[in-house]
Structures are given as structure tokens and as C-alpha cells.
Amino acid sequence: QNGRSAVERSAGGLGPQPGSEARHPPAAAAAHSTGRDCVAPGGASSSSSSSAPHLPHVKNWLRTKHAILFRLSNRTIQVNFLDGSEVLLSSEAAATVFTSKGGRRGLHVLADLPGDPELLRRLRYVKEVLHQLVHRA
């Protein structure tokens, strides 16, 4: 329907929210985590500089019992768990950045999933939630 994915069409807190990109600072954190700066060289904001990289914004979001999921405009999925841990999934880089409850951050290639049971448990949860979103239409 009208070119939108099932995730974009689904209800339950998803969908474009007016001003959502301004209300959700995790998008700025995701931009920072992916190496993109909020300020272009020379101090100008990225929106006023045509040579600056595009700053991702929140397209969709969903709150669950254990986490808040964000789908960013650069196709990154950011999941902030209520216990303080965080998962960033990048389909472009085929990698994930995982921040543990204790604040330890690491980059992992999705082709070689590490043996970290905490990360694997989080990835299974994210997969389950995304699968339910895509198939509930």
C-alpha cells in the first residue's frame, strides 16, 4: 500500500510522529555511534551545509515491555533496553554495536556472531520483535 513497508503501516506506536526526530535524542546518539557528527566542519549545523553528511532521523519507533526500538532514516535499527544496554544494527555495514549494561561497547560483524550470551539474547529479542512487526498486518 502506497509504497510503505509493513512496519511503517502497522499500528501500536509506530508511524511518523510529528516532531519525533526532535523528541528522541537516541537518534542523535545513533548518529554519533555510527561516526556521523551533528555539527559540520566550521561549526555549521549539518542541515545548513550542503557538503555535510546526512544526519539520520527517527522514521518509526516502538515501545515494548523491555525496550524502545527506533528505525532510523539510514536503515539502522537502534534498540535501547530498559536496563541500559543498547544494540545498533546496521544492514549497510552488516554489523552491530552492542553496549552492555555496564557500559562496555563493542563492534561485532554479523557474519561472525560472538559468544557473548548477553548480546546473543538481545539479538534474539530484537529478531523476534521485528519478525512480529513485519508479519502482523
PDB file of C-alpha atoms in Angstrom:
ATOM      1  CA  GLN A   1       0.000   0.000   0.000  1.00  0.00           C
ATOM      2  CA  ASN A   2       1.343   3.377  -1.123  1.00  0.00           C
ATOM      3  CA  GLY A   3       4.955   2.123  -1.083  1.00  0.00           C
ATOM      4  CA  ARG A   4       5.263   1.789   2.690  1.00  0.00           C
ATOM      5  CA  SER A   5       6.559  -1.328   4.390  1.00  0.00           C
ATOM      6  CA  ALA A   6       4.501  -3.391   6.822  1.00  0.00           C
ATOM      7  CA  VAL A   7       6.463  -1.873   9.704  1.00  0.00           C
ATOM      8  CA  GLU A   8       5.555   1.644   8.553  1.00  0.00           C
ATOM      9  CA  ARG A   9       1.866   0.735   8.089  1.00  0.00           C
ATOM     10  CA  SER A  10       1.485  -1.101  11.384  1.00  0.00           C
ATOM     11  CA  ALA A  11      -0.135   0.426  14.439  1.00  0.00           C
ATOM     12  CA  GLY A  12       0.936   0.302  18.056  1.00  0.00           C
ATOM     13  CA  GLY A  13       3.075   3.395  18.397  1.00  0.00           C
ATOM     14  CA  LEU A  14       4.736   3.081  15.016  1.00  0.00           C
ATOM     15  CA  GLY A  15       4.492   5.514  12.211  1.00  0.00           C
ATOM     16  CA  PRO A  16       5.610   9.018  11.564  1.00  0.00           C
ATOM     17  CA  GLN A  17       5.109  11.162  14.615  1.00  0.00           C
ATOM     18  CA  PRO A  18       5.195  14.926  14.024  1.00  0.00           C
ATOM     19  CA  GLY A  19       8.418  16.223  15.514  1.00  0.00           C
ATOM     20  CA  SER A  20       9.538  12.747  16.616  1.00  0.00           C
ATOM     21  CA  GLU A  21      13.073  13.342  15.433  1.00  0.00           C
ATOM     22  CA  ALA A  22      13.334  16.334  17.740  1.00  0.00           C
ATOM     23  CA  ARG A  23      11.854  14.469  20.732  1.00  0.00           C
ATOM     24  CA  HIS A  24      14.048  11.382  20.541  1.00  0.00           C
ATOM     25  CA  PRO A  25      17.677  12.065  21.408  1.00  0.00           C
ATOM     26  CA  PRO A  26      18.662   8.403  20.725  1.00  0.00           C
ATOM     27  CA  ALA A  27      18.732   9.242  17.011  1.00  0.00           C
ATOM     28  CA  ALA A  28      21.477  11.751  17.691  1.00  0.00           C
ATOM     29  CA  ALA A  29      23.254   9.125  19.783  1.00  0.00           C
ATOM     30  CA  ALA A  30      22.939   6.661  16.905  1.00  0.00           C
ATOM     31  CA  ALA A  31      24.344   9.235  14.517  1.00  0.00           C
ATOM     32  CA  HIS A  32      27.255   9.737  16.896  1.00  0.00           C
ATOM     33  CA  SER A  33      27.757   5.970  17.313  1.00  0.00           C
ATOM     34  CA  THR A  34      27.913   5.484  13.559  1.00  0.00           C
ATOM     35  CA  GLY A  35      30.622   8.122  13.233  1.00  0.00           C
ATOM     36  CA  ARG A  36      28.460  10.939  11.966  1.00  0.00           C
ATOM     37  CA  ASP A  37      28.736  14.278  13.703  1.00  0.00           C
ATOM     38  CA  CYS A  38      25.859  16.614  14.448  1.00  0.00           C
ATOM     39  CA  VAL A  39      27.959  19.647  13.584  1.00  0.00           C
ATOM     40  CA  ALA A  40      29.644  20.112  10.230  1.00  0.00           C
ATOM     41  CA  PRO A  41      33.211  21.448   9.906  1.00  0.00           C
ATOM     42  CA  GLY A  42      33.320  25.150  10.650  1.00  0.00           C
ATOM     43  CA  GLY A  43      30.595  24.917  13.307  1.00  0.00           C
ATOM     44  CA  ALA A  44      27.614  24.990  10.907  1.00  0.00           C
ATOM     45  CA  SER A  45      24.838  22.518  11.523  1.00  0.00           C
ATOM     46  CA  SER A  46      24.547  19.681   9.030  1.00  0.00           C
ATOM     47  CA  SER A  47      21.178  20.968   7.811  1.00  0.00           C
ATOM     48  CA  SER A  48      22.691  24.269   6.689  1.00  0.00           C
ATOM     49  CA  SER A  49      25.748  22.802   4.953  1.00  0.00           C
ATOM     50  CA  SER A  50      25.318  21.060   1.618  1.00  0.00           C
ATOM     51  CA  SER A  51      28.688  19.291   1.926  1.00  0.00           C
ATOM     52  CA  ALA A  52      27.911  17.738   5.332  1.00  0.00           C
ATOM     53  CA  PRO A  53      26.715  14.117   5.544  1.00  0.00           C
ATOM     54  CA  HIS A  54      23.008  13.486   6.030  1.00  0.00           C
ATOM     55  CA  LEU A  55      22.053  13.326   9.709  1.00  0.00           C
ATOM     56  CA  PRO A  56      19.758  10.323  10.310  1.00  0.00           C
ATOM     57  CA  HIS A  57      16.371  10.880  11.895  1.00  0.00           C
ATOM     58  CA  VAL A  58      13.768   8.623  13.501  1.00  0.00           C
ATOM     59  CA  LYS A  59      11.306   7.234  10.964  1.00  0.00           C
ATOM     60  CA  ASN A  60       9.437   4.770  13.219  1.00  0.00           C
ATOM     61  CA  TRP A  61       9.567   3.758  16.840  1.00  0.00           C
ATOM     62  CA  LEU A  62       8.010   1.184  19.109  1.00  0.00           C
ATOM     63  CA  ARG A  63       7.978   0.755  22.869  1.00  0.00           C
ATOM     64  CA  THR A  64       7.862  -2.815  24.185  1.00  0.00           C
ATOM     65  CA  LYS A  65       7.912  -4.291  27.670  1.00  0.00           C
ATOM     66  CA  HIS A  66      11.729  -4.500  27.665  1.00  0.00           C
ATOM     67  CA  ALA A  67      12.960  -1.900  25.167  1.00  0.00           C
ATOM     68  CA  ILE A  68      12.356   1.013  22.822  1.00  0.00           C
ATOM     69  CA  LEU A  69      13.089   0.308  19.151  1.00  0.00           C
ATOM     70  CA  PHE A  70      13.895   3.015  16.602  1.00  0.00           C
ATOM     71  CA  ARG A  71      14.098   2.683  12.831  1.00  0.00           C
ATOM     72  CA  LEU A  72      16.319   5.452  11.514  1.00  0.00           C
ATOM     73  CA  SER A  73      16.275   7.028   8.071  1.00  0.00           C
ATOM     74  CA  ASN A  74      19.636   5.414   7.215  1.00  0.00           C
ATOM     75  CA  ARG A  75      18.051   1.939   7.749  1.00  0.00           C
ATOM     76  CA  THR A  76      19.771   1.473  11.106  1.00  0.00           C
ATOM     77  CA  ILE A  77      17.783  -0.172  13.901  1.00  0.00           C
ATOM     78  CA  GLN A  78      18.530   1.150  17.374  1.00  0.00           C
ATOM     79  CA  VAL A  79      17.237  -0.710  20.423  1.00  0.00           C
ATOM     80  CA  ASN A  80      17.558   0.859  23.872  1.00  0.00           C
ATOM     81  CA  PHE A  81      16.803  -1.709  26.554  1.00  0.00           C
ATOM     82  CA  LEU A  82      15.300  -0.554  29.826  1.00  0.00           C
ATOM     83  CA  ASP A  83      18.279  -1.972  31.757  1.00  0.00           C
ATOM     84  CA  GLY A  84      20.632   0.463  29.988  1.00  0.00           C
ATOM     85  CA  SER A  85      22.063  -1.836  27.334  1.00  0.00           C
ATOM     86  CA  GLU A  86      21.807  -0.878  23.665  1.00  0.00           C
ATOM     87  CA  VAL A  87      22.000  -2.586  20.271  1.00  0.00           C
ATOM     88  CA  LEU A  88      22.586  -0.792  16.959  1.00  0.00           C
ATOM     89  CA  LEU A  89      22.026  -2.914  13.838  1.00  0.00           C
ATOM     90  CA  SER A  90      23.388  -1.646  10.542  1.00  0.00           C
ATOM     91  CA  SER A  91      22.321  -3.512   7.426  1.00  0.00           C
ATOM     92  CA  GLU A  92      24.683  -1.337   5.369  1.00  0.00           C
ATOM     93  CA  ALA A  93      27.739  -2.385   7.394  1.00  0.00           C
ATOM     94  CA  ALA A  94      26.370  -5.881   8.248  1.00  0.00           C
ATOM     95  CA  ALA A  95      27.473  -5.204  11.797  1.00  0.00           C
ATOM     96  CA  THR A  96      26.125  -4.447  15.243  1.00  0.00           C
ATOM     97  CA  VAL A  97      27.332  -2.180  18.009  1.00  0.00           C
ATOM     98  CA  PHE A  98      26.471  -3.518  21.442  1.00  0.00           C
ATOM     99  CA  THR A  99      26.661  -1.531  24.677  1.00  0.00           C
ATOM    100  CA  SER A 100      26.326  -3.720  27.754  1.00  0.00           C
ATOM    101  CA  LYS A 101      24.566  -2.808  30.989  1.00  0.00           C
ATOM    102  CA  GLY A 102      27.969  -1.924  32.397  1.00  0.00           C
ATOM    103  CA  GLY A 103      28.731   0.499  29.558  1.00  0.00           C
ATOM    104  CA  ARG A 104      31.194  -1.715  27.659  1.00  0.00           C
ATOM    105  CA  ARG A 105      30.799  -1.074  23.916  1.00  0.00           C
ATOM    106  CA  GLY A 106      31.916  -3.305  21.068  1.00  0.00           C
ATOM    107  CA  LEU A 107      31.510  -3.635  17.315  1.00  0.00           C
ATOM    108  CA  HIS A 108      30.607  -7.111  16.009  1.00  0.00           C
ATOM    109  CA  VAL A 109      30.341  -8.329  12.421  1.00  0.00           C
ATOM    110  CA  LEU A 110      27.028 -10.141  11.937  1.00  0.00           C
ATOM    111  CA  ALA A 111      28.673 -12.889   9.863  1.00  0.00           C
ATOM    112  CA  ASP A 112      30.744 -13.936  12.938  1.00  0.00           C
ATOM    113  CA  LEU A 113      28.431 -13.662  15.890  1.00  0.00           C
ATOM    114  CA  PRO A 114      30.427 -13.587  19.110  1.00  0.00           C
ATOM    115  CA  GLY A 115      29.924 -15.962  22.010  1.00  0.00           C
ATOM    116  CA  ASP A 116      28.699 -13.188  24.314  1.00  0.00           C
ATOM    117  CA  PRO A 117      25.457 -14.659  25.755  1.00  0.00           C
ATOM    118  CA  GLU A 118      24.117 -11.213  26.725  1.00  0.00           C
ATOM    119  CA  LEU A 119      24.473  -9.908  23.146  1.00  0.00           C
ATOM    120  CA  LEU A 120      23.001 -13.082  21.638  1.00  0.00           C
ATOM    121  CA  ARG A 121      19.986 -12.867  23.977  1.00  0.00           C
ATOM    122  CA  ARG A 122      19.419  -9.223  22.925  1.00  0.00           C
ATOM    123  CA  LEU A 123      19.724 -10.041  19.233  1.00  0.00           C
ATOM    124  CA  ARG A 124      17.188 -12.883  19.583  1.00  0.00           C
ATOM    125  CA  TYR A 125      14.755 -10.481  21.263  1.00  0.00           C
ATOM    126  CA  VAL A 126      15.215  -7.856  18.529  1.00  0.00           C
ATOM    127  CA  LYS A 127      14.728 -10.509  15.835  1.00  0.00           C
ATOM    128  CA  GLU A 128      11.514 -11.729  17.487  1.00  0.00           C
ATOM    129  CA  VAL A 129      10.043  -8.222  17.809  1.00  0.00           C
ATOM    130  CA  LEU A 130      10.947  -7.273  14.226  1.00  0.00           C
ATOM    131  CA  HIS A 131       9.513 -10.564  12.932  1.00  0.00           C
ATOM    132  CA  GLN A 132       6.217  -9.892  14.766  1.00  0.00           C
ATOM    133  CA  LEU A 133       6.056  -6.362  13.344  1.00  0.00           C
ATOM    134  CA  VAL A 134       6.612  -7.467   9.767  1.00  0.00           C
ATOM    135  CA  HIS A 135       4.070 -10.313   9.955  1.00  0.00           C
ATOM    136  CA  ARG A 136       1.266  -8.512  11.778  1.00  0.00           C
ATOM    137  CA  ALA A 137      -0.646  -6.787   9.011  1.00  0.00           C
TER     138      ALA A 137
END
